mmCIF file of C-alpha atoms and ligand atoms in Angstrom:
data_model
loop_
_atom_site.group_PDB
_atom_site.id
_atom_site.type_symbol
_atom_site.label_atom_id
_atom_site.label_comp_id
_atom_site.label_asym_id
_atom_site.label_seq_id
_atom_site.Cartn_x
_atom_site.Cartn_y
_atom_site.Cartn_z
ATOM 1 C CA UNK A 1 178.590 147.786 3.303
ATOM 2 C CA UNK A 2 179.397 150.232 0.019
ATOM 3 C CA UNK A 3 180.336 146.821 -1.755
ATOM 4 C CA UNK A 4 176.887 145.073 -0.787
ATOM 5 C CA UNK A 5 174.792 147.641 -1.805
ATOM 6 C CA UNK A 6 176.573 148.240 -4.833
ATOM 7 C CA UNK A 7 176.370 144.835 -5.708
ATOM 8 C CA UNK A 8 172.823 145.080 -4.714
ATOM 9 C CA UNK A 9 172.076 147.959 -7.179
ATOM 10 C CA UNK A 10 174.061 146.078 -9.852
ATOM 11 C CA UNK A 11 171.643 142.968 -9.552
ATOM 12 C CA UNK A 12 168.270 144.961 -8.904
ATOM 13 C CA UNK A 13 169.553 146.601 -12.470
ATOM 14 C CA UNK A 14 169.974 143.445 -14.024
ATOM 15 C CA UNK A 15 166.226 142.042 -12.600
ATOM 16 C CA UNK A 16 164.589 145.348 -14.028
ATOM 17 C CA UNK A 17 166.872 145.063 -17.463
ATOM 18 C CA UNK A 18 165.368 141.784 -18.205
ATOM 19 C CA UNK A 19 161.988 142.976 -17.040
ATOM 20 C CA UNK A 20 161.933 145.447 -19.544
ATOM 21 C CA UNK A 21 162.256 142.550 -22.634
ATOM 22 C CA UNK A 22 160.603 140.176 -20.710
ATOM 23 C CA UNK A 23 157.826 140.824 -18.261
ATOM 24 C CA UNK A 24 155.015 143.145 -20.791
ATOM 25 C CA UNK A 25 154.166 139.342 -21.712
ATOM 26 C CA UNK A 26 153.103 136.667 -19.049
ATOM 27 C CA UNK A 27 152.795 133.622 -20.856
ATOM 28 C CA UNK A 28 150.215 132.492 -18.402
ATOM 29 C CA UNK A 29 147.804 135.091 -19.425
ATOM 30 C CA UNK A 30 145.773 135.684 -22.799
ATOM 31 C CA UNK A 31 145.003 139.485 -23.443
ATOM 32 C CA UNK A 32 141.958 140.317 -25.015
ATOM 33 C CA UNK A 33 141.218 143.841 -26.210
ATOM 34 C CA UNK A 34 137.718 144.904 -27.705
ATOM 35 C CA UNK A 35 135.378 147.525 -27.339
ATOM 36 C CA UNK A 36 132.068 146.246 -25.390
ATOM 37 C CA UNK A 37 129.307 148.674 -26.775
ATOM 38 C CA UNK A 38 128.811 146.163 -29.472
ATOM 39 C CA UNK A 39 126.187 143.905 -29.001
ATOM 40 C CA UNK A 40 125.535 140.870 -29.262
ATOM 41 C CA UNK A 41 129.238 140.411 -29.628
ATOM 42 C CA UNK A 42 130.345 142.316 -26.815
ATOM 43 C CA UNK A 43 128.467 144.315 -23.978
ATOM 44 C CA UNK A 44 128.168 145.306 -20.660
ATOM 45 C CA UNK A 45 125.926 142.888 -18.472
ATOM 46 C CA UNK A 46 125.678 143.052 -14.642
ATOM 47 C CA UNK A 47 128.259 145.355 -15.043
ATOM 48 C CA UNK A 48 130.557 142.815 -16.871
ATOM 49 C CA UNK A 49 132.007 142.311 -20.549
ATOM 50 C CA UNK A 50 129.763 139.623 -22.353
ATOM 51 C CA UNK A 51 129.298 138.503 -26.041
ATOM 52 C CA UNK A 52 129.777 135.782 -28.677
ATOM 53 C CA UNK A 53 133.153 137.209 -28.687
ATOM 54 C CA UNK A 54 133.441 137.061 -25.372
ATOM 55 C CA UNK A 55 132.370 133.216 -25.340
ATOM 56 C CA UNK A 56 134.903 132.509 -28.758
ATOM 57 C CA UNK A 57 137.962 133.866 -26.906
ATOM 58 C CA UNK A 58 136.975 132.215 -23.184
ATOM 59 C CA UNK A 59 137.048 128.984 -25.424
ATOM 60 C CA UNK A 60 140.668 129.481 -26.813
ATOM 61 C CA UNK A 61 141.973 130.402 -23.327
ATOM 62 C CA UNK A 62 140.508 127.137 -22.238
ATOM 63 C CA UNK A 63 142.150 125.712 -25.221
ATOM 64 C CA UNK A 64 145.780 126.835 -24.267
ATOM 65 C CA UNK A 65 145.212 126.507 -20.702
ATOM 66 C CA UNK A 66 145.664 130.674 -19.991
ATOM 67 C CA UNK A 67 143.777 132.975 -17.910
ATOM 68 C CA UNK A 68 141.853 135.156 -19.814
ATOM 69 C CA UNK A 69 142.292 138.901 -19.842
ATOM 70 C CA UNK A 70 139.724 141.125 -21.034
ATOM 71 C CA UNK A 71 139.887 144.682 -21.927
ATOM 72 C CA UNK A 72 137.685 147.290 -22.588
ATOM 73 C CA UNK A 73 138.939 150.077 -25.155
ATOM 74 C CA UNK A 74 138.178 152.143 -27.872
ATOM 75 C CA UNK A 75 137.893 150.253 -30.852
ATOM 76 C CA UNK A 76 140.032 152.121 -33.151
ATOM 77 C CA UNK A 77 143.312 151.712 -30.811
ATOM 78 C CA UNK A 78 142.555 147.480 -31.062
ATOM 79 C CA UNK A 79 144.263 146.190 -34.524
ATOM 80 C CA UNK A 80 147.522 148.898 -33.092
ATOM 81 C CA UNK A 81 147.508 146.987 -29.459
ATOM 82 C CA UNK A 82 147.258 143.985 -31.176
ATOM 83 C CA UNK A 83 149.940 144.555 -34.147
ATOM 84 C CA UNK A 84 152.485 145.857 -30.967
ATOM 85 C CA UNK A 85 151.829 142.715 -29.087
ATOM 86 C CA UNK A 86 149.935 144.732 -26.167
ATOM 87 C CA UNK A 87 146.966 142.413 -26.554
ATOM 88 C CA UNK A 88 147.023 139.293 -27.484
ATOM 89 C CA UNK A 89 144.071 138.928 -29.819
ATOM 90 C CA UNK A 90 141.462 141.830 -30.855
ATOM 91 C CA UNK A 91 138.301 139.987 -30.475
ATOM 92 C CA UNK A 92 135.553 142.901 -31.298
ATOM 93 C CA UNK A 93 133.436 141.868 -34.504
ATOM 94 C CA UNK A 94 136.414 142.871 -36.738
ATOM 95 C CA UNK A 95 135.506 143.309 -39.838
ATOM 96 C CA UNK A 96 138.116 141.561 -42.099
ATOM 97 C CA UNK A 97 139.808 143.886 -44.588
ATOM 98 C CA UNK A 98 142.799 143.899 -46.265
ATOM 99 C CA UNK A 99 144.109 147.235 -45.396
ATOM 100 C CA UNK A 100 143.829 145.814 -41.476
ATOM 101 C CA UNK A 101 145.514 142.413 -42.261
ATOM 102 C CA UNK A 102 148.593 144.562 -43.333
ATOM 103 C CA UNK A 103 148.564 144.774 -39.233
ATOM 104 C CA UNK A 104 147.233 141.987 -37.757
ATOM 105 C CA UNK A 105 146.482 138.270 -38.595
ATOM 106 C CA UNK A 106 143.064 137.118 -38.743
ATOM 107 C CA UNK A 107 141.244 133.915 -38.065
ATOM 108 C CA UNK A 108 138.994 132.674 -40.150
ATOM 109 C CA UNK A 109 135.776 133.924 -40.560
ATOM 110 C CA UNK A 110 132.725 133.215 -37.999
ATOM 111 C CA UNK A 111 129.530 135.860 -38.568
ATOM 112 C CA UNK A 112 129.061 138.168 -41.521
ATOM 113 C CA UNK A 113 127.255 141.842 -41.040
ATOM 114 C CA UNK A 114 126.208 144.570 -43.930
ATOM 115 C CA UNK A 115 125.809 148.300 -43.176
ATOM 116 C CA UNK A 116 122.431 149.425 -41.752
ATOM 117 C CA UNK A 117 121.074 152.774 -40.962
ATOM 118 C CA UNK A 118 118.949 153.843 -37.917
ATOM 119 C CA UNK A 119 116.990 157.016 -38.343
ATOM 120 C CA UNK A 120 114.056 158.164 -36.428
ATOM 121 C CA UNK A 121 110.739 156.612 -36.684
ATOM 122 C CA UNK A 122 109.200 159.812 -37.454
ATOM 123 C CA UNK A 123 111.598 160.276 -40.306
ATOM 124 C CA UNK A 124 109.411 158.623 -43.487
ATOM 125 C CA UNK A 125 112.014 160.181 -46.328
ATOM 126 C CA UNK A 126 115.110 158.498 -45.800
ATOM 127 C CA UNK A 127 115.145 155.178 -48.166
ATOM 128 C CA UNK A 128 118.473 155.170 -49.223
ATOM 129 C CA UNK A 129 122.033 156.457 -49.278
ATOM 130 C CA UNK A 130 120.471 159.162 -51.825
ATOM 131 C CA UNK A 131 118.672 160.658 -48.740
ATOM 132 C CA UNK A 132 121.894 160.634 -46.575
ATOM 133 C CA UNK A 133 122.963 163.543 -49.317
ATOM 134 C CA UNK A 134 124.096 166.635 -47.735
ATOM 135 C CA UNK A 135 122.760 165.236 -43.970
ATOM 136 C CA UNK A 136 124.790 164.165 -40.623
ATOM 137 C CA UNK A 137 125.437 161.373 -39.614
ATOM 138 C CA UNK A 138 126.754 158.994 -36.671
ATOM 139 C CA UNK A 139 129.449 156.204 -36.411
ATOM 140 C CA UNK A 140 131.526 154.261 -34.586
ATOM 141 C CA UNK A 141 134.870 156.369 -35.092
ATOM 142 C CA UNK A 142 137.479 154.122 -36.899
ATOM 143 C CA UNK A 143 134.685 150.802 -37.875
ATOM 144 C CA UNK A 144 133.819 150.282 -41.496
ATOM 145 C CA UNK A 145 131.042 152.666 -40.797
ATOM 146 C CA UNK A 146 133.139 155.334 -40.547
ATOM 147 C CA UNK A 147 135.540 154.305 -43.491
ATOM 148 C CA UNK A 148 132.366 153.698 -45.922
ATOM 149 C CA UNK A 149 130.712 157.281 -45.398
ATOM 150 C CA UNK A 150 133.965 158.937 -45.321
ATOM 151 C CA UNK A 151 134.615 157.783 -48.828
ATOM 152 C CA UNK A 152 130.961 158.451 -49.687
ATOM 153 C CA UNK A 153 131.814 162.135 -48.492
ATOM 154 C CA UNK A 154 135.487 162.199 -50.184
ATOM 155 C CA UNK A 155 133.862 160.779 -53.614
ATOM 156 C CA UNK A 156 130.985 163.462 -53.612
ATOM 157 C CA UNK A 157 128.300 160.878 -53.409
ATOM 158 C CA UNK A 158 126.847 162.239 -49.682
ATOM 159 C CA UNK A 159 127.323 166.174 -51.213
ATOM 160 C CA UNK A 160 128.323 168.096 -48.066
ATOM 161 C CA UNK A 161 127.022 165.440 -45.564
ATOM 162 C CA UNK A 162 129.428 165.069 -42.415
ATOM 163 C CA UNK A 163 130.383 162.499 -40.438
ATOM 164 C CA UNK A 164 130.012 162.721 -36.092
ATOM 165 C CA UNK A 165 132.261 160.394 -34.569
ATOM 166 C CA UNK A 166 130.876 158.220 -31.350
ATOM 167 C CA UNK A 167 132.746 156.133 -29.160
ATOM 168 C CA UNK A 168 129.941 153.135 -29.761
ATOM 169 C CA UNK A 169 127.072 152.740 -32.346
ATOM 170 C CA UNK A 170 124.625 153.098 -29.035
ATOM 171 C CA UNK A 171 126.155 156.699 -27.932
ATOM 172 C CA UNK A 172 125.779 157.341 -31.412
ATOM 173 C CA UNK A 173 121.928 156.469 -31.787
ATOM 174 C CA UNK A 174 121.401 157.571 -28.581
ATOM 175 C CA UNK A 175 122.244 161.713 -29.814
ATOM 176 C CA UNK A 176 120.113 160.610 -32.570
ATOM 177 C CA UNK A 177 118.468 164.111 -31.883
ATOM 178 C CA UNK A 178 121.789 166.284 -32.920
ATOM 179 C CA UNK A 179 122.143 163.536 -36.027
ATOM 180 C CA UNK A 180 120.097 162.045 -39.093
ATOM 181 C CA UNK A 181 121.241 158.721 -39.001
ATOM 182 C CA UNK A 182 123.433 156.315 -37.879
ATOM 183 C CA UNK A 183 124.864 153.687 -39.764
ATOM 184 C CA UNK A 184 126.535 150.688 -37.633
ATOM 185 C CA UNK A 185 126.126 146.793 -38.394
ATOM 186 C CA UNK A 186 122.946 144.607 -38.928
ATOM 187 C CA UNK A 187 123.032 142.882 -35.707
ATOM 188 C CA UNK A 188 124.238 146.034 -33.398
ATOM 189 C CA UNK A 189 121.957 148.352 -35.432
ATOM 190 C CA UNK A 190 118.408 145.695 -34.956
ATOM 191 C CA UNK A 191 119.428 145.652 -31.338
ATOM 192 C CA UNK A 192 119.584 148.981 -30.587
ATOM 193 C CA UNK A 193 116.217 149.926 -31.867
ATOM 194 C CA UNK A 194 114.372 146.423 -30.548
ATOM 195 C CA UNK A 195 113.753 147.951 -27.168
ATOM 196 C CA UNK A 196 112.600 151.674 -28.836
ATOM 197 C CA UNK A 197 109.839 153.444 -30.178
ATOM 198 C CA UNK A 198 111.409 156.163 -31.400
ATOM 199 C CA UNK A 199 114.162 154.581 -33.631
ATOM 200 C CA UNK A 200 114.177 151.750 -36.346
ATOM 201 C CA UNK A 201 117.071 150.369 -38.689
ATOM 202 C CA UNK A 202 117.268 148.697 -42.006
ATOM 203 C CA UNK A 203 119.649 148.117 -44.544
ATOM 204 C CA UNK A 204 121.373 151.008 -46.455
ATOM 205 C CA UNK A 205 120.805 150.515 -50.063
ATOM 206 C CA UNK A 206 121.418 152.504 -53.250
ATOM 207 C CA UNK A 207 118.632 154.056 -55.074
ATOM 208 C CA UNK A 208 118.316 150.829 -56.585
ATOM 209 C CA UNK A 209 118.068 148.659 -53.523
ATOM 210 C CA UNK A 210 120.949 146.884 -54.019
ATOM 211 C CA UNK A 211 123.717 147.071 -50.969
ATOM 212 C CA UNK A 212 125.430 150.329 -50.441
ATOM 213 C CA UNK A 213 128.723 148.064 -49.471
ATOM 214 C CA UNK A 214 129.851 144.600 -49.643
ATOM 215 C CA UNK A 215 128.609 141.881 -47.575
ATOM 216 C CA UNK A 216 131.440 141.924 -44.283
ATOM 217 C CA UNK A 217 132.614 139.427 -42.042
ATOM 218 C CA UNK A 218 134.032 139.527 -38.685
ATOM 219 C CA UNK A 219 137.136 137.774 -37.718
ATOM 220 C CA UNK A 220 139.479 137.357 -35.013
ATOM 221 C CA UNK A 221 142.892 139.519 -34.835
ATOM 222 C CA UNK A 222 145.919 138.025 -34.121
ATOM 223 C CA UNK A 223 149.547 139.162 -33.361
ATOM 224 C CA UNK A 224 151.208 138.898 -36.715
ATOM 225 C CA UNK A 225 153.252 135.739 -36.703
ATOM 226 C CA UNK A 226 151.690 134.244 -33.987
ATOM 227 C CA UNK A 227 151.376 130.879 -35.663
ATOM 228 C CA UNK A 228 150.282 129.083 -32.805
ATOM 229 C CA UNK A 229 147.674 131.114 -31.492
ATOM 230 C CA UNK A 230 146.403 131.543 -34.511
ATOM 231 C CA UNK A 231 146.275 127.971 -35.284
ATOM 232 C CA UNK A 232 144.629 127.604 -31.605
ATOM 233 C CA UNK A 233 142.112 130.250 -32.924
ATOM 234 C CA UNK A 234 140.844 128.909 -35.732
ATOM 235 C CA UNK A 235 140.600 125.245 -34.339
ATOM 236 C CA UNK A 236 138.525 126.727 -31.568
ATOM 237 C CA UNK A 237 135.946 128.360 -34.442
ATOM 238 C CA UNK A 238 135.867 125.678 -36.673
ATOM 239 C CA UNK A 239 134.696 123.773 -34.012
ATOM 240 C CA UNK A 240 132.065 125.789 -32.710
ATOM 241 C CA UNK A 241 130.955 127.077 -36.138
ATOM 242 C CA UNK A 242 130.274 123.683 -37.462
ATOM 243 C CA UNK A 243 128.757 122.626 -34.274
ATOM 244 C CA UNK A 244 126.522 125.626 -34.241
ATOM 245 C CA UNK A 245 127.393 126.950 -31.286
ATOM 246 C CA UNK A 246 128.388 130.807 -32.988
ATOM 247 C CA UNK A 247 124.771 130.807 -33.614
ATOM 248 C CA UNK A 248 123.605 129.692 -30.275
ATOM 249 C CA UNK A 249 125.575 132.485 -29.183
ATOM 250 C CA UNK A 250 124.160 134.832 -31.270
ATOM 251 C CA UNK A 251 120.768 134.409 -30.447
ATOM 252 C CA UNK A 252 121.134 133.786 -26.776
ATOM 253 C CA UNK A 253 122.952 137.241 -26.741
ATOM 254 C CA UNK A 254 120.922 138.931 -28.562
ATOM 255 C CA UNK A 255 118.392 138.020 -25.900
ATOM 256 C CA UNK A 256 120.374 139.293 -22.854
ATOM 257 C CA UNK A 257 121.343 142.455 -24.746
ATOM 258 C CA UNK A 258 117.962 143.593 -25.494
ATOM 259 C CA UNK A 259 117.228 142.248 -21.664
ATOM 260 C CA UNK A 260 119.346 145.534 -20.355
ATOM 261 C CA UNK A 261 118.985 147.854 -23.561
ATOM 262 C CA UNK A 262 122.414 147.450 -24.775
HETATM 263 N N1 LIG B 1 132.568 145.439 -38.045
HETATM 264 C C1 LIG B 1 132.880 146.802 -37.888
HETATM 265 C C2 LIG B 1 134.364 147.048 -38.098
HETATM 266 O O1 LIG B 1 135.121 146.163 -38.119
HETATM 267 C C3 LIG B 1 132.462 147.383 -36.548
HETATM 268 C C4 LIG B 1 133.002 146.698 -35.357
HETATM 269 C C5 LIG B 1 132.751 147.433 -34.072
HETATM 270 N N2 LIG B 1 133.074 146.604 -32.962
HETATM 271 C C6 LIG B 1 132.989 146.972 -31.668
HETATM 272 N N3 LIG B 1 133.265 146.082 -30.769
HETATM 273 N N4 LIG B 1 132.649 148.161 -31.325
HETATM 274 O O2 LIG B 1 134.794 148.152 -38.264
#
């Protein structure tokens, strides 16, 4: 009896030993991370996640034959989960920068975005990022938002303005009252003022009127060295780029975000 069970401890060890390399990744399943207060790329409707991202990664899962996994999280912990191999792909309007493909691979391109700013209806003086001087304002903690008025702040050019991190551009607009502004993507930023009368977004400019940053676009994160899904990635959205799908997505998203306010 001492002999069985010892023998049955040695082999339950030896299950959970290779457990611990093995089982974190089922090879079935495709693990999405993103952050779904982002739309029309990713959003809560009828109480599920939906979005052209959404749509892009449903079409790679198809492509590789997985189930697909979708997680909500906060967006700043997605390029980490995906650089540690926790997700599989960070599909959440990623902005490609160099800084992040240090981390993660990305696929190729498939929307581009500049920064805009909502402010209140009612507010008539803000123009530009010269009006931002010395004011507060919202972000997305850990988006470009966030890293483009944080070096505003660190250079001097915003005076003593401060930043208020949100966990989504929406939470962010939606304080709008403790804040001056918000500044978020085109897309996310025209959406969440479509449906109200109290807020409106445009483009933030210099004093001049040119762009306050450089033009952006979004791409999909990949677990460095993950040649194949990569490669599965990008056939996917070369496809569906030149086919015009992307846009198809974009508008028929749009439409179902401002349907439930998102
Ligand atoms: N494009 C911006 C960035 O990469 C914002 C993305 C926010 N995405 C989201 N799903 N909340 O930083």
């Amino acid at each position: 009896m001492k002999k069985f069970l010892s023998i049955m401890l040695a082999a339950l060890m030896l299950v959970s030993a290779f457990c611990f390399v093995g089982c974190g990744k089922d090879d079935s399943k495709l693990t999405v991370y993103t952050e779904a207060g982002f739309a029309p790329y990713e959003f809560i409707y009828n109480g599920e996640v939906v979005g052209v991202d959404i749509e892009i990664v449903k079409a790679v899962a198809a492509e590789l034959g997985k189930e697909l996994i979708v997680k909500d999280v906060a967006f700043d912990t997605i390029c980490t989960a995906v650089s540690s191999g926790k997700a599989d792909i960070g599909a959440a309007g990623i902005t490609i920068r160099a800084d992040r493909a240090e981390q993660v691979d990305f696929s190729i391109p498939y929307s581009s975005t500049e920064q805009y700013v909502i402010v209140k209806t009612s507010d008539t003086t803000t123009k530009s990022l010269d009006d931002l001087k010395d004011k507060k304002i919202g972000i997305q903690q850990g988006t470009t938002s966030d890293m483009l008025i944080d070096g505003l702040i660190k250079d001097g050019t915003l005076g003593s303005a401060t930043i208020t991190p949100y966990t989504s551009p929406a939470v962010a607009a939606a304080s709008i009252d403790k804040l001056d502004a918000v500044v978020t993507d085109k897309l996310t930023a025209q959406l969440i003022v479509a449906n109200s009368d109290t807020l409106k977004a445009f483009p933030l400019v210099k004093a001049d009127g040119t762009p306050a940053a450089e033009v952006e676009e979004y791409g999909i994160a990949v677990t460095k060295g993950n040649k194949e899904l990569l490669d599965a990635v990008n056939k996917v959205l070369e496809k569906l780029i030149a086919d015009g799908t992307v846009d198809k997505w974009v508008e028929e998203y749009s439409a179902k975000a401002q349907e439930v306010g998102a």
